[in-house]
Structures are given as structure tokens and as C-alpha cells.
XYZ file of C-alpha atoms in Angstrom:
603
model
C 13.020 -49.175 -7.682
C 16.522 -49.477 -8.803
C 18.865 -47.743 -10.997
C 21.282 -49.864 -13.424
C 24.437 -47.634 -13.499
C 27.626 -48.976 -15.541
C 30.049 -50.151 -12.868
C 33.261 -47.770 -12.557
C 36.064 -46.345 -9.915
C 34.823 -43.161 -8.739
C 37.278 -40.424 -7.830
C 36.038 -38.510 -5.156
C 36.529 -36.700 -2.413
C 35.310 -39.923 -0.114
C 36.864 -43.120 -0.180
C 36.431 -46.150 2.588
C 38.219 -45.249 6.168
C 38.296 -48.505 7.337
C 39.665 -47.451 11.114
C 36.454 -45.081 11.376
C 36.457 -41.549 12.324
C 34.564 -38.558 11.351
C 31.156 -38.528 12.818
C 30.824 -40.927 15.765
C 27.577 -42.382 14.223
C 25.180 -40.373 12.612
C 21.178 -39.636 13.972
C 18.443 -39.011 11.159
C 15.214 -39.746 11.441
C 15.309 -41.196 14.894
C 17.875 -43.669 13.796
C 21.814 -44.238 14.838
C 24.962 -46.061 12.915
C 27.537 -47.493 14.807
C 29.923 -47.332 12.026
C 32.218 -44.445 11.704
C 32.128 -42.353 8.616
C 33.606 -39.207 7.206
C 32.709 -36.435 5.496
C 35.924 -37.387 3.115
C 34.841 -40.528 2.897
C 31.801 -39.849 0.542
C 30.942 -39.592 -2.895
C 27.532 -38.221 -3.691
C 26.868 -40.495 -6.507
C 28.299 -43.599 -5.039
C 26.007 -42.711 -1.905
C 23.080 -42.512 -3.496
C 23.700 -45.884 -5.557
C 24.429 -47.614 -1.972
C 21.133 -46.143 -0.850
C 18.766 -47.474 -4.367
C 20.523 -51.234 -4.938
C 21.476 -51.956 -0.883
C 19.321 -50.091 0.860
C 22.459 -48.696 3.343
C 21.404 -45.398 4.499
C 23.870 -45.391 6.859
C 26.226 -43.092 4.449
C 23.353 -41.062 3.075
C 22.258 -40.068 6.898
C 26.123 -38.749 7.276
C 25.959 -37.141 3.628
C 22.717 -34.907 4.553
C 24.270 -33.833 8.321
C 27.758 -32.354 7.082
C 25.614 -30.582 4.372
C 23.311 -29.030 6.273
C 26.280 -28.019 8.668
C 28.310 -26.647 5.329
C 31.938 -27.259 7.761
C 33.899 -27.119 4.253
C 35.800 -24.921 1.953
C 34.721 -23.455 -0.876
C 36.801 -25.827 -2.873
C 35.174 -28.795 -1.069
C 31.472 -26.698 -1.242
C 32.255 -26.989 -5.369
C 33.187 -30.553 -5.366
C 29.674 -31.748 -3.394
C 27.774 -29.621 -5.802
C 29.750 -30.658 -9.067
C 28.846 -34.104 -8.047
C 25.291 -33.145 -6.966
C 24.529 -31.980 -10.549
C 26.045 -35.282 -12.600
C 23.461 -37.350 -10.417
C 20.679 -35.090 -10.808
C 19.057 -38.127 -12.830
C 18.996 -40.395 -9.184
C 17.411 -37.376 -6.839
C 14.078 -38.752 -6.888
C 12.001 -38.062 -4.233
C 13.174 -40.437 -2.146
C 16.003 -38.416 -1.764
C 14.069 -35.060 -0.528
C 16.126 -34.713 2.604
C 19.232 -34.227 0.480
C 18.026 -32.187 -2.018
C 16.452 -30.167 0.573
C 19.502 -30.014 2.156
C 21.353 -28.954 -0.696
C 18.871 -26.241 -1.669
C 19.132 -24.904 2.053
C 23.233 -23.758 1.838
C 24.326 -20.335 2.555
C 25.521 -20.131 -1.491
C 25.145 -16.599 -1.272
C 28.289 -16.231 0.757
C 30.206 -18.495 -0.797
C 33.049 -17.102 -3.671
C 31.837 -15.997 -7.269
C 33.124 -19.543 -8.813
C 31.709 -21.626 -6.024
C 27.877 -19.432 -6.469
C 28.193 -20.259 -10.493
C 28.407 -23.698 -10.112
C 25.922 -23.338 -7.241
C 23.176 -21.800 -10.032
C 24.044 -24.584 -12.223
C 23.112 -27.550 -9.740
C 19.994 -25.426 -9.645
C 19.388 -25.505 -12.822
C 19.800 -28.762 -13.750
C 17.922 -30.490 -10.842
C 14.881 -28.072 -11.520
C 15.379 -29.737 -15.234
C 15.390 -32.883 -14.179
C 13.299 -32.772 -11.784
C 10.341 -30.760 -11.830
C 8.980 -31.686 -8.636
C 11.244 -29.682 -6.617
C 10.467 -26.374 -8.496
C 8.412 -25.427 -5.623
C 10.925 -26.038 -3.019
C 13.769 -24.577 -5.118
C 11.903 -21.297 -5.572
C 10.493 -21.086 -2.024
C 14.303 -21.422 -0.867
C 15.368 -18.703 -3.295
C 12.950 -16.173 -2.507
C 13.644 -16.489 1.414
C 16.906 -14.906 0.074
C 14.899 -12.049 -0.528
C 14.403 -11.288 2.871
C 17.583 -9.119 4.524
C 18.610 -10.571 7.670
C 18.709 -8.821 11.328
C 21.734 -8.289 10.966
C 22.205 -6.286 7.126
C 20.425 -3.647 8.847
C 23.061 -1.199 8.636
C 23.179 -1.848 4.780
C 19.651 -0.180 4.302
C 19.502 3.345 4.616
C 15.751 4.920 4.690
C 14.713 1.541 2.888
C 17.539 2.188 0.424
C 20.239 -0.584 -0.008
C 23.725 0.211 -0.269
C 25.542 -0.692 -3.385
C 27.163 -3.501 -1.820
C 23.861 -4.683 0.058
C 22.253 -4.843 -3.449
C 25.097 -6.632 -5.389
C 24.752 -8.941 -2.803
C 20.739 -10.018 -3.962
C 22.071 -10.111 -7.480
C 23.058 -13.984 -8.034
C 19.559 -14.616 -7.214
C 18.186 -12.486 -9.762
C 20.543 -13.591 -12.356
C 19.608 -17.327 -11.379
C 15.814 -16.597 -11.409
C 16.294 -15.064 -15.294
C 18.279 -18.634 -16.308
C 15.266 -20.698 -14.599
C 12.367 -18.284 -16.723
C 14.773 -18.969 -19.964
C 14.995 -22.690 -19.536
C 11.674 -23.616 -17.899
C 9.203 -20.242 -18.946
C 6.436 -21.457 -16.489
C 8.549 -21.070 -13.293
C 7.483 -17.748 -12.905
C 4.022 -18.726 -11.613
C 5.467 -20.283 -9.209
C 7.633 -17.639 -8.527
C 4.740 -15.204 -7.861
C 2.929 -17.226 -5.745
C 6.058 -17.897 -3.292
C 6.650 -13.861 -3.771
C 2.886 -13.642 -2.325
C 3.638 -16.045 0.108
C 6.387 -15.201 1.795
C 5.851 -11.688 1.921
C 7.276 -10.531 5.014
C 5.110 -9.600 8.203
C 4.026 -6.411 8.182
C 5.645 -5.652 11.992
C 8.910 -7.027 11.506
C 11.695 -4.621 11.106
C 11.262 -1.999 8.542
C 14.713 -3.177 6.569
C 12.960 -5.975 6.024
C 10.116 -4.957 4.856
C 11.738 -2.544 2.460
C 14.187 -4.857 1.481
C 11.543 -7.802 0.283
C 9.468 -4.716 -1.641
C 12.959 -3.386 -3.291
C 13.879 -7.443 -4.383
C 9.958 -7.655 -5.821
C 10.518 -4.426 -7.442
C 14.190 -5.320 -8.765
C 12.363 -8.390 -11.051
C 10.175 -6.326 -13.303
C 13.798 -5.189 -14.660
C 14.418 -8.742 -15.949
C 10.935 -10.201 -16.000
C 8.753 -7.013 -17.344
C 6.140 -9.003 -18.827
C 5.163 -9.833 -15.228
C 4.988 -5.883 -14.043
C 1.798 -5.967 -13.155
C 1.738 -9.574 -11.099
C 4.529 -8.516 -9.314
C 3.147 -4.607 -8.594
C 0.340 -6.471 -7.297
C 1.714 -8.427 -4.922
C 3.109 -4.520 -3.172
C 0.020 -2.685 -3.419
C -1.356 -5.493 -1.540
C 0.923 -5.112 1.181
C 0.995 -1.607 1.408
C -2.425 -1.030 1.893
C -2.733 -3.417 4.840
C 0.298 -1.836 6.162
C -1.229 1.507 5.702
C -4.647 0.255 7.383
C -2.916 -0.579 10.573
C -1.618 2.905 10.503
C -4.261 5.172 11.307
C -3.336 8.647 11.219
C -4.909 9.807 14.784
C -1.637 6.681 16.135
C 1.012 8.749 13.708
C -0.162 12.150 14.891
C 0.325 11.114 18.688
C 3.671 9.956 18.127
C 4.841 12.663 16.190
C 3.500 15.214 18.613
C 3.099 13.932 21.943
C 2.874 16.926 23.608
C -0.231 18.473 21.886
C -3.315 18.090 24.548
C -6.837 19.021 23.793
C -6.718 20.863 27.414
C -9.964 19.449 27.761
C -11.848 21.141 24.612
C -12.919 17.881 23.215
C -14.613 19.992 20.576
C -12.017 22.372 20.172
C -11.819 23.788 16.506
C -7.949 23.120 15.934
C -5.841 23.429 12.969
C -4.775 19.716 11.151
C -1.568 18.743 11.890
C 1.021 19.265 9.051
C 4.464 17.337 10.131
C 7.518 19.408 8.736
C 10.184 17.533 7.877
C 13.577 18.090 9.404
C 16.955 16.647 10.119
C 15.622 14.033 11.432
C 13.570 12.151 8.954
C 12.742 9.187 11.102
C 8.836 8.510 11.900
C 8.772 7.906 15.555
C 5.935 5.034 14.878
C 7.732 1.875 13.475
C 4.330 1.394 11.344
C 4.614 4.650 10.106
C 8.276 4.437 9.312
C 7.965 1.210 7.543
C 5.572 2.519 5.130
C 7.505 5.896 4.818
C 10.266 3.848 3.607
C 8.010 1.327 1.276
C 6.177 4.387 -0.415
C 9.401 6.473 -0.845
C 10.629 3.137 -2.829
C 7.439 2.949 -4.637
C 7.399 7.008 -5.700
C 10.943 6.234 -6.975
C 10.146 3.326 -8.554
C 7.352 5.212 -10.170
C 9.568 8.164 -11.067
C 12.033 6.189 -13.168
C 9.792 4.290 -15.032
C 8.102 7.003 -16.416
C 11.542 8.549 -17.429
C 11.488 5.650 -19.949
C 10.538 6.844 -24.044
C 6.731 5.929 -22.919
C 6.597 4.631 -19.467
C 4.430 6.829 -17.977
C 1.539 5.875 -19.981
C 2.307 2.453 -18.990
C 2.827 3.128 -15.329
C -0.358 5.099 -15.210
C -2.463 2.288 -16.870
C -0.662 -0.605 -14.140
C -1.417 1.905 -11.174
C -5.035 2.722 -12.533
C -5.738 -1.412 -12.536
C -4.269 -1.855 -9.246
C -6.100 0.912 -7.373
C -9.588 -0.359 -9.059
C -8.122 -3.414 -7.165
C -6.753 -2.556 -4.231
C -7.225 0.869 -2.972
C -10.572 1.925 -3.971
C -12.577 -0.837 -2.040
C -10.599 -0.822 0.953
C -11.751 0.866 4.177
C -9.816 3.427 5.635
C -6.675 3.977 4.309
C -4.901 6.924 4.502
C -1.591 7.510 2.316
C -1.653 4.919 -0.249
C -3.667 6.562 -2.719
C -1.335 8.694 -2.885
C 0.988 6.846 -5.397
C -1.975 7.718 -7.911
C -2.082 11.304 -6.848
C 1.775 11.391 -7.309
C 1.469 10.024 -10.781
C -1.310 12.154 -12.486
C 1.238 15.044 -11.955
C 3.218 13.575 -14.525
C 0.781 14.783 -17.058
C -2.244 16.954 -17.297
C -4.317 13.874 -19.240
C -3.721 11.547 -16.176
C -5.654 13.453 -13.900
C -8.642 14.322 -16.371
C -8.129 10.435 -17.417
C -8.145 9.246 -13.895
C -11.489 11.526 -12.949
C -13.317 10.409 -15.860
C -12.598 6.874 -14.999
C -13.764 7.969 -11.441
C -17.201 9.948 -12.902
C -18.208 6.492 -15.013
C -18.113 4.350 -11.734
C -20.418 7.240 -10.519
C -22.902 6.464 -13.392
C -23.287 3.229 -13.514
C -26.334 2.277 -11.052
C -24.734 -1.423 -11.363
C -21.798 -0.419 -9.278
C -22.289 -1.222 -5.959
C -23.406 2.022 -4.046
C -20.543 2.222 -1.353
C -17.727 1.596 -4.536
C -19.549 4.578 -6.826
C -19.591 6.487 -2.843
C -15.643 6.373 -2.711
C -15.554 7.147 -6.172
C -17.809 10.316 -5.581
C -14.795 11.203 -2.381
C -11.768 10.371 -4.932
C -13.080 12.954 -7.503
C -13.799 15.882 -4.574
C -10.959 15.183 -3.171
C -8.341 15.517 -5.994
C -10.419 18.550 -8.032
C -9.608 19.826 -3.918
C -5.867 19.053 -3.515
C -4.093 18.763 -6.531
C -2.374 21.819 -7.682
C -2.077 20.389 -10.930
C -5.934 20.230 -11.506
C -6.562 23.132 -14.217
C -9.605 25.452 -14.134
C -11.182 24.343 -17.171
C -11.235 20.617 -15.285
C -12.310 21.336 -11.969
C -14.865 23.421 -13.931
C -16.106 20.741 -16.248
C -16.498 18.129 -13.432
C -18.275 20.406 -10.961
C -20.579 21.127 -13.855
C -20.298 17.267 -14.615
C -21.212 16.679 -10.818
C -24.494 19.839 -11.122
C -26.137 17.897 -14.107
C -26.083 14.904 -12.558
C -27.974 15.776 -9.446
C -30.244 17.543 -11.290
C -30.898 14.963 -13.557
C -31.358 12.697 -10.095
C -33.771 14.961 -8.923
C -35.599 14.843 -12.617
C -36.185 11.501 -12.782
C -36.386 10.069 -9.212
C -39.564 9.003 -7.917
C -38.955 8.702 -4.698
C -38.299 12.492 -3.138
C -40.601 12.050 0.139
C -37.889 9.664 1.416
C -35.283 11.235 2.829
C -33.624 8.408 4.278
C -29.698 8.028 3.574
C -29.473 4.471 2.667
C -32.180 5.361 -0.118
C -29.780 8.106 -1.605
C -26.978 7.900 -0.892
C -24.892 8.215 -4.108
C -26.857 11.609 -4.794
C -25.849 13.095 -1.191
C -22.396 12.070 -1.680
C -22.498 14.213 -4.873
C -23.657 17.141 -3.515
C -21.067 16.685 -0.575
C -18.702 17.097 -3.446
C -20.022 19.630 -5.074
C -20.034 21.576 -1.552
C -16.575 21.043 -0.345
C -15.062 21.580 -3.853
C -16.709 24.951 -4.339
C -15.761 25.635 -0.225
C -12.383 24.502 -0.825
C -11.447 26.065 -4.314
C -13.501 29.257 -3.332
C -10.280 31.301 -3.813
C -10.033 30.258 -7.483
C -13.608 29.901 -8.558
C -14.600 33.168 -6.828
C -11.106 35.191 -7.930
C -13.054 36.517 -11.475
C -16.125 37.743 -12.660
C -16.099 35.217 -15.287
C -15.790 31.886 -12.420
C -18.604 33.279 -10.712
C -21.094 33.330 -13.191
C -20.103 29.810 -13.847
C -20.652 29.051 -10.319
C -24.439 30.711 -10.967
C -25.288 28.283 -13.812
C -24.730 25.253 -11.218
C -28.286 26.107 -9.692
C -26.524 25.863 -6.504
C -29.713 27.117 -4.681
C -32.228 24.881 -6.296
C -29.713 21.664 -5.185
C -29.043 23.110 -1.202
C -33.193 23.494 -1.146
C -34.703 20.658 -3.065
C -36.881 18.260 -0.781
C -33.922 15.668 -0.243
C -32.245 18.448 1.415
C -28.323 17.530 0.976
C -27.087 19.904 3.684
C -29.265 17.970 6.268
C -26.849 15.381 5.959
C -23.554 16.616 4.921
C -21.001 16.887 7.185
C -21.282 19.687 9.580
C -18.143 21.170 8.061
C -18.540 20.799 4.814
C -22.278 22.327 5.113
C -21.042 25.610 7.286
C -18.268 26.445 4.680
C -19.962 26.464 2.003
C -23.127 28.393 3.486
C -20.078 30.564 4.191
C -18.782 30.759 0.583
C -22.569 31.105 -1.043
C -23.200 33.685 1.715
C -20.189 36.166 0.682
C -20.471 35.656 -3.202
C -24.117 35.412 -2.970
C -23.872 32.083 -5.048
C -26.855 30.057 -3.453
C -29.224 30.948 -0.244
C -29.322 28.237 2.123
C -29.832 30.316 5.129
C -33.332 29.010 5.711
C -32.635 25.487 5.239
C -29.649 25.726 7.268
C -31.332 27.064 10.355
C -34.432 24.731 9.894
C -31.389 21.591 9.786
C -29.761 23.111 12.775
C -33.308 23.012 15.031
C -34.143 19.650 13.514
C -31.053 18.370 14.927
C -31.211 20.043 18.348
C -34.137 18.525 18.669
C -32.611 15.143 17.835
C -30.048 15.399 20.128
C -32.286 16.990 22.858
C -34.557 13.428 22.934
C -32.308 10.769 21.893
C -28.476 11.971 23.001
C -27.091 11.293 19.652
C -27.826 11.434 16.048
C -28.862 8.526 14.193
C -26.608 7.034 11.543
C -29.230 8.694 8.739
C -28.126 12.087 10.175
C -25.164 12.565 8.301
C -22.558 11.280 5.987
C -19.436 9.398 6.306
C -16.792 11.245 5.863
C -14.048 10.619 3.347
C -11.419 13.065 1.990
C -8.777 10.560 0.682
C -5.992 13.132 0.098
C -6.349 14.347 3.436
C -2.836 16.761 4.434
C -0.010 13.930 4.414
C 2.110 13.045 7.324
C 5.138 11.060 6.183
C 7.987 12.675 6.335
C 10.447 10.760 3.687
C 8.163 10.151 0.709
C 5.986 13.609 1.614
C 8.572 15.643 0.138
C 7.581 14.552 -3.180
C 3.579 15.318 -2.340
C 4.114 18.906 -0.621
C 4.889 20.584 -4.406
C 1.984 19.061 -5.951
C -0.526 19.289 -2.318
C -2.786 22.123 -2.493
C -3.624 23.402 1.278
C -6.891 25.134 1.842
C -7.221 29.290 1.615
C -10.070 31.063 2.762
C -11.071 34.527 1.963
C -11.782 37.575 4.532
C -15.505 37.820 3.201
C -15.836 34.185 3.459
C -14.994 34.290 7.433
C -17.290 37.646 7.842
C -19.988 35.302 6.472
C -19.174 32.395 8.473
C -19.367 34.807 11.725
C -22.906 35.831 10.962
C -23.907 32.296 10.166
C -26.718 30.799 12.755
C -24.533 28.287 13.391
C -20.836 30.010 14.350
C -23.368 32.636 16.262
C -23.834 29.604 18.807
C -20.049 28.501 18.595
C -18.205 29.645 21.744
C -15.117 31.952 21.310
C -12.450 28.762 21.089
C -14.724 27.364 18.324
C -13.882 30.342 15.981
C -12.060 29.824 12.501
C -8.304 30.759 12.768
C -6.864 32.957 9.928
C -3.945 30.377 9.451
C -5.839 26.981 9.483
C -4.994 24.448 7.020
C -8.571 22.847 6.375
C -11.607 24.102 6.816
C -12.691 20.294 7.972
C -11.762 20.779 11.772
C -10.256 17.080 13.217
C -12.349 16.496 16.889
C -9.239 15.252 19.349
C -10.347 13.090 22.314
C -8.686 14.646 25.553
C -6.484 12.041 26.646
C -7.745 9.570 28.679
C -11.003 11.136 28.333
C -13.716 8.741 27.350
C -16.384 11.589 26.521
C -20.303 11.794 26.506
C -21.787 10.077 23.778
C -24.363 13.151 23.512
C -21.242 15.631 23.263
C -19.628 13.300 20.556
C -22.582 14.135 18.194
C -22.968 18.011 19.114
C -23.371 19.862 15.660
C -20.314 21.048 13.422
C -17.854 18.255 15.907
C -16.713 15.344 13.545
C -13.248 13.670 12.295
C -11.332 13.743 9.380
C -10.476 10.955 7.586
C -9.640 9.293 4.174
C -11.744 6.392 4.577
C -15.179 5.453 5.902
C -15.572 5.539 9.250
C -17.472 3.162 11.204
């Protein structure tokens, strides 16, 4: 194929050196000229005309080396891309190498005149031709990524002002592709997707790709929610691959079990001081990423009705994204952070929560999380009013009585057969343990506790507290015991014989022995981004009575002295901590009221 071009003199920066010099030859693709050429020596135009009507590559080969070693001025940088952009019409795709080459320059650090007419080669080649978009865009977005050595220009996942101005020509360029070609941007998300960084590398990188995703729903807003997506994807891998028992060794080191496997030990609250820094680099990576994204979060509610829209984005994305994944532990905490905004977002959010619940054609382990979402924030969220936490625990009481109403099936006890109902009454137990303070603090709460039917749901022939965990079960026993809210003493010392005897014959309990447990807003151990969480966290009280009735409980009567409650603990849900290098009896791993804590399923 050949190009007629009208025959003219061509000033340029090249014109014929007939003695040689410049490169001694030039080697691309395997192939070497023995005629000398020099960089001054060629026109970009006059090359590529010499390449389409002779077939000499000789030039072109010479033309594609100095530019991809960029050994000129900015004055000769402007001149190679001026000329670039008046042949756009001949870079077919025969010439890939060059525009390749061309799309690969350091443009970023060249002067502000030289980067304009940089982002106007861009332009018009992507104009031209279309079937570079993808290489254009995957070039720009690498930009995205700070390199080893900005690290000093990111403080705490924060760029400097003159780190950020320097990310700004490639914003401003991406906003003059979306004006002149509108369906750019899906390209743009899927090279956002697909160059997201590796969740190990350095954590100014990490932070610094989030902050550059996060910087183009200023000038591309109508994409919000793509480009929110693409984070929360991120994040919650990141935060998988940071279990909290890894953070909790690095941060305290020092804390041994001194052998009590089974100790009863207080959960670990990290308090921040001068020095801010997670000692994990997992840890401190997603520190940094969810500070950004509480910020983020934070100012775009500010806006004359942004938090409505920031609440329905984050809603859609943790439907997505946080509620069917296994085991995370600090994500879901960007939706705790937000229903503070506004009393509505938190009854919003649980009544989105309680219709998941409902529907039988959710699949059971989805409408399970659900169930640990709701108990969770009625349990931690200071901003949860009475009148809520007492409308869904009444919420949660009809339903399982309802269950019990209508279900045909009460002669099975088997887990897998129920297990949406036992979740809810897990909930309704550690909520009522857990707020005990508030719902027991006047007359008034505990005859609204008495109209649950607390009794009939502890003792109904599914028995609940059979397979609650051990925890859970005991505190509340404890809590009905001192207000005298439910009796479960006889089905609680029946349960605690049935599994003796389990563990007597077989060494363990079976996996239909008890629930997994999952407390999503579990105490939370960043250190950066936790100091917007402590105001709004809600650690657990207990009452004198309460501990009186836990003493005389069958089950703390068999505890041994260590095991006993401490006055200052923050849970009431104990953590079991592995000694060290202690592999531990599998028998011992299942004794009664011994169990983890965490916000996820366990496997």
C-alpha cells in the first residue's frame, strides 16, 4: 500500500549527511545498516514516505532507536512530536514500533510547552487512528503508578502538592480524549482494572494508583461508580490477605499465651501513638488505602447532596463486593463509617440487610452474613438509636417465631437444615448480651425485652443455644439470668452434658455443633484510618449482676480461675491464642466456651 503525497522540500531537523556519522548502523528487528545516519538527519514525515513508496527501513530503524533513547532537548523533543502529529494520517499499523515508541517517552518530565504539544500528538493520532486507543491508554495509565523512587513524595498514602501536580497533565489529557472520542473511557476502565498495581508492592504505590483512580471521578463523575469499583475490589483482596491474628502479632510481639491455649484474654485494642506506622507492610498498605477512601468519603458527602449519593454507590458496591466475600476484616468498615453521617443510613442500610434475610431465594450463606451485618452494627455503632435496635430485635423475635410457626420440620436439628433461623437467634443473643447495659438500664427496656418470648425461643425443640457459639450462649444465659429475662438454665446444662459427651467419644465436635462465627465490626486495629472509627465504635460494658450471674452459671462453675471474666475486658467474645509454636490437641481445640473471633466465616 502506498501513499500519494504532493512532492515538496521539507524543512526539518534531518537533512542527508553524506560523510555518515551518528549511529554506526542501526539493529531492529535482528537486522543491521551499514550506512551511517543521524538523528539530525531525519524528518519524520519524509521517513515514513521512504519507508511506504521504497521500502528503505534503514532510516525508520534509526528514527525508532533515538526515540526510545529520548537523547534530545526539549526543543528538539517538540520538533519530533510537531512532526509526529502532521503525519498522523501515514501511522498505520505498519508503523506500530514508532508509534509505540512515541507513546513510551518520559513526557511527563519534559517542560509545560513541550507536555502541551505532547497531549496534542495524542490526541490527534487517537483521532486518526483508533486502533491505538488501547495502547495509548494502557501507556497513560502506567503513569498512574508512582515510581520507587517518589516515595518520599507520599506521606501516609497522601501526595504532596508537588507529587500531585505532577499526575495532573494526565488527567487533563484523559478529559480532552472523553470530550473528543466519549467511548474512550471504557477503555480507560478496563486498563484502570488491569493494571492495578500488585497488592505487595510498596504501599506508595499502592496508595498512589487508588488516589489517581479516585482523582478521575472529579472530571469523569458519571463514571463514579465504575471507577469505585475497580477500589473496593482491591481493597478487599488486600484486606483478605490481612488476617487480623498476622496484624495482632506484629503489633504486639511480645504478648505470649504462657501456655493457656484457652486462656480467657481481653481483645487487643491497638492505641495509636506517635508512631502511626503498622509494623505489617499488608497492614500498612491498607491503613493508608482506607484512610484515602474515609477521606474520599468525607468530602463527598460535604457536597449540597452527596451523601445520599455516596451512601447509595457504597450500598451497591458492598452487595458486590464485601458481603459475599469470606473473611474480611476492616473493609466493611467504609459502610459503618458512612451510616454515621445520618441516622436514615443506618436504619436504611439494616432494612436493606433484614430483606436479604427474608427472602428464602437468597442463597442461605448470603442471607447468613446478612443475619452477622445486622447483629453486628445494632452491637457497635454508637449511632444506632434505641427505638432501632429495638425495632429490629423485635423485627429479628417475630421472625423466629414465625419460623417456628410454620416449619415442618422441628425433629431435625441438623445445622445445614436451619441454618438461617440459628443465625437469627445468634443475633438476637449477642445483641441483647452486648447492649445489656442499654436495654436493661429502665423499667420500660425491660419489659420490651419480656415481649420477645426470649424463653420460648432459648427452649423450643431446635434448641438455638445448642449451637451458638459458646460465648455468645454463656453471656446471654448471664444477662437473662440477672434480669430474669428468659430461663435457659435447664437447656444450658442439658447442651453442656450433650457436648461432654461428644467430646468424651469422638475428640472433637462435629461441624453441626456450632455456628460459624462472624462479628464483622469486630474492635479495629488500624491505626491511621481507626481514628475516624474509635468516636463512632461502641466497646462492650457489662454489668456487676451480669458477672454474679455468669459466676453461678454451670458452665463458669467448671472454668478454672484464669478462665474468669475480667472487669475491664473489651468483648465478651474471648479470642483463643495458639501458644507459639504450639500445635495443640485437636480435642482441647474444641473444649466448650474456647473459640475465635472473627469477621468472616471461618473454615
Amino acid at each position: 500500500m502506498s501513499v500519494d503525497i504532493p512532492k515538496r522540500r521539507l524543512s526539518s531537523i534531518l537533512k542527508p549527511f553524506p560523510n555518515g556519522g551518528g549511529l554506526e548502523g542501526s539493529k531492529l528487528n535482528g537486522s543491521f545498516s551499514q550506512n551511517k545516519v543521524r538523528f539530525d538527519d531525519l524528518a519524520v514525515e519524509a521517513v515514513l514516505q521512504d519507508a511506504l513508496q521504497n521500502g528503505q527501513l534503514q532510516r525508520f530503524e534509526v528514527l525508532v532507536l533515538e526515540i526510545k533513547a529520548e537523547q534530545f532537548d526539549d526543543d528538539k523533543f517538540q520538533q519530533v512530536i510537531v512532526e509526529s502529529k502532521r503525519c498522523v494520517h501515514l501511522l498505520n499499523a505498519n508503523f506500530g514500533m514508532l508509534v509505540e515508541a512515541l507513546l513510551s517517552v518520559n513526557w511527563l518530565a519534559r517542560n509545560e510547552s513541550s507536555r502541551e504539544v505532547y497531549k496534542g500528538f495524542v490526541i490527534e493520532l487517537l483521532v486518526a487512528q483508533g486502533n491505538y486507543t488501547t495502547l495509548a491508554v494502557s501507556k497513560l495509565v502506567q503513569l498512574f503508578l508512582p515510581r520507587d523512587e517518589d516515595k518520599e513524595g507520599w506521606v501516609r498514602g497522601v501526595p504532596t502538592v508537588a507529587t500531585a501536580e505532577r499526575f495532573e497533565p494526565v488527567h487533563d489529557l484523559f478529559v480532552r480524549l472523553k470530550n473528543v472520542i466519549p467511548m474512550i473511557f471504557d477503555v480507560i476502565l478496563v486498563q484502570l482494572r488491569k493494571q492495578f498495581p500488585y497488592f505487595k508492592r510498596a504501599t506508595h504505590v499502592v496508595c498512589g494508583y487508588v488516589y489517581n483512580t479516585l482523582r478521575m471521578t472529579d472530571h469523569s463523575a458519571m463514571f463514579t461508580e465504575e471507577l469505585l469499583d475497580i477500589i473496593f475490589y482491591r481493597l478487599v483482596a488486600i484486606d483478605v490477605n490481612t488476617p487480623r491474628n498476622e496484624i495482632e502479632d506484629a503489633e504486639f510481639p511480645d504478648e505470649a499465651d504462657d501456655g493457656q491455649i484457652f486462656a480467657m484474654e481481653e481483645t487487643p485494642v491497638i492505641e495509636i501513638d506517635d508512631d502511626e506506622t503498622m509494623k505489617l507492610p499488608l497492614a500498612e498498605t491498607l491503613d493508608c488505602c482506607l484512610e484515602t477512601m474515609f477521606r474520599y468519603i468525607e468530602e463527598r458527602a460535604r457536597i449540597e447532596g452527596g451523601s445520599d449519593r455516596v451512601y447509595g454507590l457504597l450500598l451497591k458496591l458492598f452487595d458486590k463486593h464485601i458481603l459475599p466475600t469470606h473473611n474480611t476484616h476492616h473493609v466493611q468498615f467504609l459502610m459503618f463509617y458512612c451510616c454515621s453521617f445520618d441516622q436514615s443510613y443506618g436504619e436504611r442500610f439494616i432494612e436493606h440487610l433484614l430483606k436479604m434475610v427474608r427472602n428464602p431465594n437468597i442463597s442461605t450463606p448470603t442471607r447468613q452474613a446478612a443475619v452477622g451485618y445486622v447483629a453486628s452494627l445494632l452491637a457497635r455503632a454508637k449511632y444506632v438509636p434505641m427505638p432501632l435496635l429495638k425495632k429490629t430485635l423485635q423485627d429479628f423475635s417475630d421472625w423466629v417465631h414465625g419460623y417456628l410457626n410454620r416449619s415442618d420440620s422441628l425433629h431435625n436439628q441438623s445445622l445445614k437444615a436451619h441454618l438461617v433461623f440459628y443465625s437469627v437467634c445468634q443475633a438476637i443473643f449477642y445483641v441483647v448480651a452486648f447492649r445489656s447495659k442499654q436495654l436493661t438500664a429502665t423499667p420500660k427496656n425491660l419489659a420490651f425485652l419480656q415481649t420477645l418470648q426470649l424463653t420460648s425461643i432459648a427452649n423450643c425443640l431446635l434448641n438455638p443455644l445448642r449451637v451458638c457459639v459458646p460465648g455468645v450462649a454463656t453471656a446471654f444465659v448471664a444477662v437473662a439470668r440477672a434480669h430474669q429475662i428468659a430461663y435457659c438454665n435447664t437447656i444450658m446444662e442439658r447442651n453442656e452434658r450433650r457436648r461432654t459427651f461428644i467430646l468424651f467419644n469422638n475428640g472433637a465436635l462435629a461441624p453441626d455443633d456450632c455456628l460459624d462465627t462472624f462479628f464483622p465490626f469486630d474492635p479495629y486495629l488500624l491505626k491511621k484510618s481507626g481514628k475516624r472509627i474509635e468516636p463512632i465504635f461502641l466497646q462492650y460494658q457489662s454489668c456487676e449482676a451480669e458477672a454474679e450471674a455468669e459466676v453461678l452459671s454451670p458452665a463458669a462453675r467448671g472454668r478454672k480461675r484464669y478462665e474468669s471474666m475480667s472487669e475491664d475486658v473489651d468483648d465478651f467474645i474471648q479470642e483463643v491464642k495458639r501458644h507459639k509454636g504450639h500445635g495443640g490437641d485437636p480435642a482441647e481445640m474444641q473444649l466448650p466456651y474456647s473459640y475465635g473471633v472473627s469477621p468472616g466465616f471461618h473454615s
